[in-house]
PDB file of C-alpha atoms in Angstrom:
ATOM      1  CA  UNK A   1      -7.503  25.991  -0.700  1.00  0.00           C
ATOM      2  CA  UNK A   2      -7.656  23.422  -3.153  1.00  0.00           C
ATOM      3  CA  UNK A   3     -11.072  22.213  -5.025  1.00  0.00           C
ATOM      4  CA  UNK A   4     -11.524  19.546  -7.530  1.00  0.00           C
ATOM      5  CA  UNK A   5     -12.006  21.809 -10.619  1.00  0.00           C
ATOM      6  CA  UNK A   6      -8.158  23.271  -9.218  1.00  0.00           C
ATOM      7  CA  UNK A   7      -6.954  19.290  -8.864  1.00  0.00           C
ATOM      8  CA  UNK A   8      -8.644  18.466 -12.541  1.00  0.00           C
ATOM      9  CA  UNK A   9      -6.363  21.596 -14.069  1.00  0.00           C
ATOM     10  CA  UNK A  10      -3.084  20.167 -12.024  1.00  0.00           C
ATOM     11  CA  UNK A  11      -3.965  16.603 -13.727  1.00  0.00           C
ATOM     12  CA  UNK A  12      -4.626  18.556 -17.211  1.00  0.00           C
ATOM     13  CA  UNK A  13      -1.127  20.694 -17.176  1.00  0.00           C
ATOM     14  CA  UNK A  14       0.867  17.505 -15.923  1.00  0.00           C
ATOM     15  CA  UNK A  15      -0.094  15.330 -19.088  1.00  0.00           C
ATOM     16  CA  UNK A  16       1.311  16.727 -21.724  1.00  0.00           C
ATOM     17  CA  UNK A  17       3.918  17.479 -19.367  1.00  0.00           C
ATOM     18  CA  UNK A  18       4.517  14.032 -19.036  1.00  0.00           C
ATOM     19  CA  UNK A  19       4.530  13.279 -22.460  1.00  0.00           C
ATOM     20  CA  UNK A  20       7.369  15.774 -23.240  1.00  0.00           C
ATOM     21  CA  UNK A  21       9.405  14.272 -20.633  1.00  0.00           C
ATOM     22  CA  UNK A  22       8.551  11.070 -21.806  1.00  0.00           C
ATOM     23  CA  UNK A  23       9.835  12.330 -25.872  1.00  0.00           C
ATOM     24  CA  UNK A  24      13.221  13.294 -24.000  1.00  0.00           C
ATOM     25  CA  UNK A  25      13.520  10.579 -22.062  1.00  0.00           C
ATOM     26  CA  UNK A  26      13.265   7.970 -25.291  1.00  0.00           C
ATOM     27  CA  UNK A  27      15.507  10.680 -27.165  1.00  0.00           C
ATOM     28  CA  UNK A  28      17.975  10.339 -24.081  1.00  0.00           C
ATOM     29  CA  UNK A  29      18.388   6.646 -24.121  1.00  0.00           C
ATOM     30  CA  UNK A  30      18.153   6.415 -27.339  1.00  0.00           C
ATOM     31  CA  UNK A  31      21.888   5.755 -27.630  1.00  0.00           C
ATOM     32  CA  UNK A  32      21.833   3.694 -24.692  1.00  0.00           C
ATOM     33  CA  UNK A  33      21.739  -0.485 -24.639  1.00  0.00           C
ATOM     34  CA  UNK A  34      18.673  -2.291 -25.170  1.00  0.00           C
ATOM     35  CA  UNK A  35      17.777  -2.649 -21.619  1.00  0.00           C
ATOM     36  CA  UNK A  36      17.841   1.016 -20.725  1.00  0.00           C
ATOM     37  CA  UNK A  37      15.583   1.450 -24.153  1.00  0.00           C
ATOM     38  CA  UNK A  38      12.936  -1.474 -23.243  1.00  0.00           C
ATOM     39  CA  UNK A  39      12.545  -0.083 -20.053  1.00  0.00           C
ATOM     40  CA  UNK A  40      11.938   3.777 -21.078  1.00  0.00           C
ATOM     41  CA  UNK A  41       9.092   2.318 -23.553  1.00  0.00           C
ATOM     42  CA  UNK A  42       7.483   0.054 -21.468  1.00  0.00           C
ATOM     43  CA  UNK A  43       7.234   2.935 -18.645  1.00  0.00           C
ATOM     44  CA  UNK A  44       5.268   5.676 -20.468  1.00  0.00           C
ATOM     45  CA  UNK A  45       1.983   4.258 -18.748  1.00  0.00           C
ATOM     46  CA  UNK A  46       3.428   3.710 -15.181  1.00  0.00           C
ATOM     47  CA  UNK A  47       5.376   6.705 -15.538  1.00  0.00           C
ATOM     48  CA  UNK A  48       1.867   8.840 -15.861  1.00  0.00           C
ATOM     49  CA  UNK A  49       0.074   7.078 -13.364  1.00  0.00           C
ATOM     50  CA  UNK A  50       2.843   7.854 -10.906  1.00  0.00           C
ATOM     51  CA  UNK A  51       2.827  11.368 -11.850  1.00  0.00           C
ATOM     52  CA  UNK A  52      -0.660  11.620 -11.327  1.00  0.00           C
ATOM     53  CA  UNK A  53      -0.610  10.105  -7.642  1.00  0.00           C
ATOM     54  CA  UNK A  54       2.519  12.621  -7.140  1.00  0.00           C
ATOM     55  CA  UNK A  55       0.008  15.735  -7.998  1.00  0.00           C
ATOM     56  CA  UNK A  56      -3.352  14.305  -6.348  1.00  0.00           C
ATOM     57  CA  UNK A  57      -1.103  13.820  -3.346  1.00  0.00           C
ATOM     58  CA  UNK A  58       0.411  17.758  -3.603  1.00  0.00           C
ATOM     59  CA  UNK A  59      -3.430  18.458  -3.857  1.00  0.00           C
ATOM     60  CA  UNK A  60      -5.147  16.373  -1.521  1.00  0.00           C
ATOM     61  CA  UNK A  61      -2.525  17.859   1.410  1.00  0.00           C
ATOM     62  CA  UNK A  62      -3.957  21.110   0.528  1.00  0.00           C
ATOM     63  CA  UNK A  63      -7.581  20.566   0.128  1.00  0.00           C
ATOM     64  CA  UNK A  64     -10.152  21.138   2.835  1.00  0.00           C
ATOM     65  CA  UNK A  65     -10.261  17.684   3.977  1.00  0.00           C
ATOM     66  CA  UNK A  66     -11.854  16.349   7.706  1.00  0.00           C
ATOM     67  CA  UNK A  67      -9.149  14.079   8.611  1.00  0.00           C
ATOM     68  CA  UNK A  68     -10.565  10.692   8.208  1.00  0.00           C
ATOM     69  CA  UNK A  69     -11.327  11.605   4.534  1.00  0.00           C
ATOM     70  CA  UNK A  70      -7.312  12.752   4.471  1.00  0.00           C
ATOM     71  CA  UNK A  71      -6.108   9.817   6.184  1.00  0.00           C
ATOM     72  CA  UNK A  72      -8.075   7.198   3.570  1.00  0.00           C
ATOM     73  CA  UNK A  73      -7.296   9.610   0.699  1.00  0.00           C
ATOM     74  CA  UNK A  74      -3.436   9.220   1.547  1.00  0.00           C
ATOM     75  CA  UNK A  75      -3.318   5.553   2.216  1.00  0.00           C
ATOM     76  CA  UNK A  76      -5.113   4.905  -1.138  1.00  0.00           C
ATOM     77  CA  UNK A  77      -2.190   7.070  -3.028  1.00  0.00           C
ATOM     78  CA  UNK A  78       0.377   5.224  -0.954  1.00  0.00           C
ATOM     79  CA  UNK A  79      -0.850   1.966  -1.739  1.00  0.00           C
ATOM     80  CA  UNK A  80      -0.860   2.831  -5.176  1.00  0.00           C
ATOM     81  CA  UNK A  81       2.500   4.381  -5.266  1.00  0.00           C
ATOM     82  CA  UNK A  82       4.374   1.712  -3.760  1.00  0.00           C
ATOM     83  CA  UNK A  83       2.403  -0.569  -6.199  1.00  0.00           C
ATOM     84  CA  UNK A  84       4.121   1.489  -9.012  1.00  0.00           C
ATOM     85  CA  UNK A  85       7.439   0.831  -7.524  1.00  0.00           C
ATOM     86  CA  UNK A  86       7.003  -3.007  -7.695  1.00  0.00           C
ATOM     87  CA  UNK A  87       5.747  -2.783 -10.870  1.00  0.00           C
ATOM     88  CA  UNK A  88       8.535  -0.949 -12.335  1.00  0.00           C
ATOM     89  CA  UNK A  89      10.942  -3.110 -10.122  1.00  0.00           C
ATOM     90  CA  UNK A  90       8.789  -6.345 -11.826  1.00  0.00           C
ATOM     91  CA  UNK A  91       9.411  -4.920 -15.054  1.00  0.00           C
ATOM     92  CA  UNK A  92      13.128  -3.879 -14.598  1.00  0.00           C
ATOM     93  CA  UNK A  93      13.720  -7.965 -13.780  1.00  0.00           C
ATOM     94  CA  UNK A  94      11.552  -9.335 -17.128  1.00  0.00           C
ATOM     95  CA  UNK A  95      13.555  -6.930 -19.403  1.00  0.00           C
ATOM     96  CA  UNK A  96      17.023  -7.943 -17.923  1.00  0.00           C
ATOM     97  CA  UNK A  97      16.026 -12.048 -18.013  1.00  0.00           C
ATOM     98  CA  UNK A  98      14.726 -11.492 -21.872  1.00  0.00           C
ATOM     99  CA  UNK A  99      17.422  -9.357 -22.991  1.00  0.00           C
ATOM    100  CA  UNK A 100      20.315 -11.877 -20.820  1.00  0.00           C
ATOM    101  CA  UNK A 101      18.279 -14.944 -22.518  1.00  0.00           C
ATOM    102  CA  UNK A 102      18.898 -13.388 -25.811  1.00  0.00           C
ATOM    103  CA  UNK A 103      22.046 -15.217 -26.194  1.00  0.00           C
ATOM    104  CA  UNK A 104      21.501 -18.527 -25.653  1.00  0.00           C
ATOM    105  CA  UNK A 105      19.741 -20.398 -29.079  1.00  0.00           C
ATOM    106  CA  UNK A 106      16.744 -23.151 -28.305  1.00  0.00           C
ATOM    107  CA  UNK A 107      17.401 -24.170 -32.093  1.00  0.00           C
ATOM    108  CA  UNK A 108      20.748 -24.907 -32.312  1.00  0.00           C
ATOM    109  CA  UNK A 109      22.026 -28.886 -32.651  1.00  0.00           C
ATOM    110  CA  UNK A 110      22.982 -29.135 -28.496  1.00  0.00           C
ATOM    111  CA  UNK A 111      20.289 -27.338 -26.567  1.00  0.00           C
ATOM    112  CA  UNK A 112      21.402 -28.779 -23.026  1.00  0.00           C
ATOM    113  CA  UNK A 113      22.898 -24.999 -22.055  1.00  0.00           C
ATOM    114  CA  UNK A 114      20.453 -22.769 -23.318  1.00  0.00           C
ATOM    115  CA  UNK A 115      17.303 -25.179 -21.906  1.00  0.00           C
ATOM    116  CA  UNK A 116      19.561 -25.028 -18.338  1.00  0.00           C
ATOM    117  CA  UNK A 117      20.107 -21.534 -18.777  1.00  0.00           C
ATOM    118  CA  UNK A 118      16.212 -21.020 -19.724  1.00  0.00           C
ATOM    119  CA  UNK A 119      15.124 -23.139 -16.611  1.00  0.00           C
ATOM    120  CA  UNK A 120      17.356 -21.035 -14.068  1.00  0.00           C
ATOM    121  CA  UNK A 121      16.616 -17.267 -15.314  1.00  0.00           C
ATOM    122  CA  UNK A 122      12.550 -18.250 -15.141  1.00  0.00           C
ATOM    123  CA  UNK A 123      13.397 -19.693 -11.805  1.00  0.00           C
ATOM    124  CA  UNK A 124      15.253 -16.807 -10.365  1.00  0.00           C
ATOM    125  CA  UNK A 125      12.849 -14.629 -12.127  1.00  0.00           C
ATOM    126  CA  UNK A 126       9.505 -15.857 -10.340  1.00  0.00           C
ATOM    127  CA  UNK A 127      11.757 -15.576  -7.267  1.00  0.00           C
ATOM    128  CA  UNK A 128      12.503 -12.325  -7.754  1.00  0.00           C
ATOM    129  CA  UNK A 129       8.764 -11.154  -8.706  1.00  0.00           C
ATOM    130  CA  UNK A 130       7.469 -12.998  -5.698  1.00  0.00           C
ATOM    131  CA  UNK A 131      10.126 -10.990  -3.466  1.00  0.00           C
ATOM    132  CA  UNK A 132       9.191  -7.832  -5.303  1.00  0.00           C
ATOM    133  CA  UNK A 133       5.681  -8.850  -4.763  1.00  0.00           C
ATOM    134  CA  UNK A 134       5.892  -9.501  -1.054  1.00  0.00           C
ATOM    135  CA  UNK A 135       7.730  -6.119  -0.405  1.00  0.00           C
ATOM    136  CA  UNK A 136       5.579  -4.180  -2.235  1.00  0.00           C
ATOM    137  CA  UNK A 137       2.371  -5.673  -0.156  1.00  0.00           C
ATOM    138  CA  UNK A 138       4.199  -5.600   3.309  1.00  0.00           C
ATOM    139  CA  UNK A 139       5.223  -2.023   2.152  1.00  0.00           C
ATOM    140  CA  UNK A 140       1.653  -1.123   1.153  1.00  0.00           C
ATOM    141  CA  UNK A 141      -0.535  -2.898   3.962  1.00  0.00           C
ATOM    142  CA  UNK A 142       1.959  -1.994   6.802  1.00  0.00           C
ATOM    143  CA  UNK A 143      -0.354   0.885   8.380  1.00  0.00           C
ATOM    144  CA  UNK A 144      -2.740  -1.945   8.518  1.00  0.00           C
ATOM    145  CA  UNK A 145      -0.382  -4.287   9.830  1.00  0.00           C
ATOM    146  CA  UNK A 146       0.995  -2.245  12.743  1.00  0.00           C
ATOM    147  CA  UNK A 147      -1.486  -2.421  14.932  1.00  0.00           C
ATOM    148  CA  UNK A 148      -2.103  -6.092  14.845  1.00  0.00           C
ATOM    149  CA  UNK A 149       1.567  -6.444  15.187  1.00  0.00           C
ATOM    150  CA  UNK A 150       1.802  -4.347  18.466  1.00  0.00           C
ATOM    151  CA  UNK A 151      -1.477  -5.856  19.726  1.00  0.00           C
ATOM    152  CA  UNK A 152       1.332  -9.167  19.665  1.00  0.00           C
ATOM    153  CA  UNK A 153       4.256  -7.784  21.070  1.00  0.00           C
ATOM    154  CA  UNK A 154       1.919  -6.071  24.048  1.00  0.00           C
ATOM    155  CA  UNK A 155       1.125  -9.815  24.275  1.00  0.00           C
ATOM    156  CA  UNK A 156       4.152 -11.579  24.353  1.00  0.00           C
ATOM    157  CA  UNK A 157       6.049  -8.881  26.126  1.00  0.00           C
ATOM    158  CA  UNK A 158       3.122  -8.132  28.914  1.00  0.00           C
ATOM    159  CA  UNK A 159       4.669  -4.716  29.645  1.00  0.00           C
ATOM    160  CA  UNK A 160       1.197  -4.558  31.744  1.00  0.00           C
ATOM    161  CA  UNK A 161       0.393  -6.477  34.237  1.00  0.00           C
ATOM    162  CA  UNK A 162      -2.937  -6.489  36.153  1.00  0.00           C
ATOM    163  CA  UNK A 163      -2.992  -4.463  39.552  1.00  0.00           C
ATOM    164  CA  UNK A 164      -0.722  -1.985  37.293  1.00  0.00           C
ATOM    165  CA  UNK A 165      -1.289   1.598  37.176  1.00  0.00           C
ATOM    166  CA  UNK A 166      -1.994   3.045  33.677  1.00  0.00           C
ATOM    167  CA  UNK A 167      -2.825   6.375  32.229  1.00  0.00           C
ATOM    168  CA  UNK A 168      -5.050   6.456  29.170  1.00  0.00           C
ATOM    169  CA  UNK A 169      -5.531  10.149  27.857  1.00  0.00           C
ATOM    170  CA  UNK A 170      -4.686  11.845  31.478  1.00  0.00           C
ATOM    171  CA  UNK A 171      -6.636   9.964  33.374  1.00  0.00           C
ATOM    172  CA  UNK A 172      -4.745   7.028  35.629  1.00  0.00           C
ATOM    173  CA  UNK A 173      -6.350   3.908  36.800  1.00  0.00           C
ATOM    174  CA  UNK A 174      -5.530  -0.052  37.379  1.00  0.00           C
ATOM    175  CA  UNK A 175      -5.101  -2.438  35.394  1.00  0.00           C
ATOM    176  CA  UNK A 176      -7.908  -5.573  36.064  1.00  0.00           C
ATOM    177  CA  UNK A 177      -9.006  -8.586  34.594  1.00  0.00           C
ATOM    178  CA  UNK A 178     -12.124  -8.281  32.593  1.00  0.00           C
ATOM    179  CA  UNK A 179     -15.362  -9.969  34.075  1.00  0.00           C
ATOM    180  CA  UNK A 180     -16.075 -11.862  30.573  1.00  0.00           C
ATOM    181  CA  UNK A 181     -13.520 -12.637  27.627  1.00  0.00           C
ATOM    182  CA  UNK A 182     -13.098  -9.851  25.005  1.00  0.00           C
ATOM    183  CA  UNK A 183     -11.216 -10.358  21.928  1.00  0.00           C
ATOM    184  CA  UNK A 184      -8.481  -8.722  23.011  1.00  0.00           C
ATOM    185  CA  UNK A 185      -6.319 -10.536  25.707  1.00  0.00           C
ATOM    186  CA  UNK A 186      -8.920 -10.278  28.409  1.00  0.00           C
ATOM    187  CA  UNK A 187      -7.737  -7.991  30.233  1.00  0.00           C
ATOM    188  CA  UNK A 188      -9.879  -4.547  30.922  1.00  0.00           C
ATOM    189  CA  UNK A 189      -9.071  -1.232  32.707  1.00  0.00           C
ATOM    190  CA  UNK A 190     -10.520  -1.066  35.980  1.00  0.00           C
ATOM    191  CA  UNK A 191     -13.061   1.856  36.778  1.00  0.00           C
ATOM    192  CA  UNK A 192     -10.758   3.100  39.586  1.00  0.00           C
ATOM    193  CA  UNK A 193     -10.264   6.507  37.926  1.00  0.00           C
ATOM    194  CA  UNK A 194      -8.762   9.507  39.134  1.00  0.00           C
ATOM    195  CA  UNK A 195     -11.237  12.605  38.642  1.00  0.00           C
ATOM    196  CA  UNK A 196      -8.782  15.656  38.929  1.00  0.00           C
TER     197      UNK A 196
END
């Protein structure tokens, strides 16, 4: 079983792990255009952090956890994985606009192409981030999400009806309408239960 002092040696080993792969990985691109370069350097911190999440995840499946403590513990390290990926994705899109904007001169005698070709790449960029930015929040709040979403379709759909028979955790019973509104769609299960 895992403990914390067993987690803090994982997070102490992985470090200077990280930082050797991190020395190959510049020494690797090293060669490589400017892009692949920029990107290497600018990932040493994300990089770590995503490391880290990797191990405290490896740990936290392993640890003597009650399940609600599990099931927070893992939505917090997804959350802030898929946060990594949109920030690296965020990051990957910046480095490409600079390095493509490179080209184009805002002191030469005509500007007219490079303020065009200025205005479009920060256009397409803050298009871009806001997509990355909307995936990586619909990615990261979609256990949240689901069960609104299915509380909708249930709705729309009306798969029950009332005077159905339902079973709810082996038990079966009808389907009625509630005596007062609830928040839900007013509708309540009726206390015609089967006792076997």
């Amino acid at each position: 079983m895992a403990s914390p002092a067993l987690i803090g040696v994982c997070c102490a080993l992985v470090l200077p792990l990280h930082g050797l792969a991190f020395r190959w990985a510049r020494w690797a691109v090293s060669e490589k255009s400017l892009f692949w370069r920029s990107l290497v350097s600018r990932s040493r911190g994300p990089s770590r952090l995503a490391l880290l999440v990797i191990v405290l995840a490896a740990a936290a499946s392993t640890a003597p956890l009650t399940w609600e403590v599990r099931l927070v513990v893992n939505q917090v390290l997804l959350v802030a994985f898929v946060t990594l990926v949109g920030g690296a994705c965020a990051t990957a899109i910046h480095i490409a606009t600079v390095i493509y904007l490179r080209r184009f001169k805002l002191d030469a005698e005509d500007t007219l192409l490079a303020r065009k070709h200025f205005t479009q790449m920060r256009i397409l960029e803050r298009a871009a981030l806001t997509l990355v930015a909307l995936v990586t929040i619909g990615i990261a709040m979609q256990p949240v999400l689901s069960n609104p979403v299915a509380g909708l379709q249930i709705a729309i759909t009306q798969p029950i009806r009332i005077e159905d028979a339902v079973i709810v955790e082996n038990a079966w019973g009808w389907s009625r309408r509630s005596p007062r509104p609830t928040w839900s769609c007013g509708y309540g299960i009726g206390a015609a239960w089967c006792c076997r």
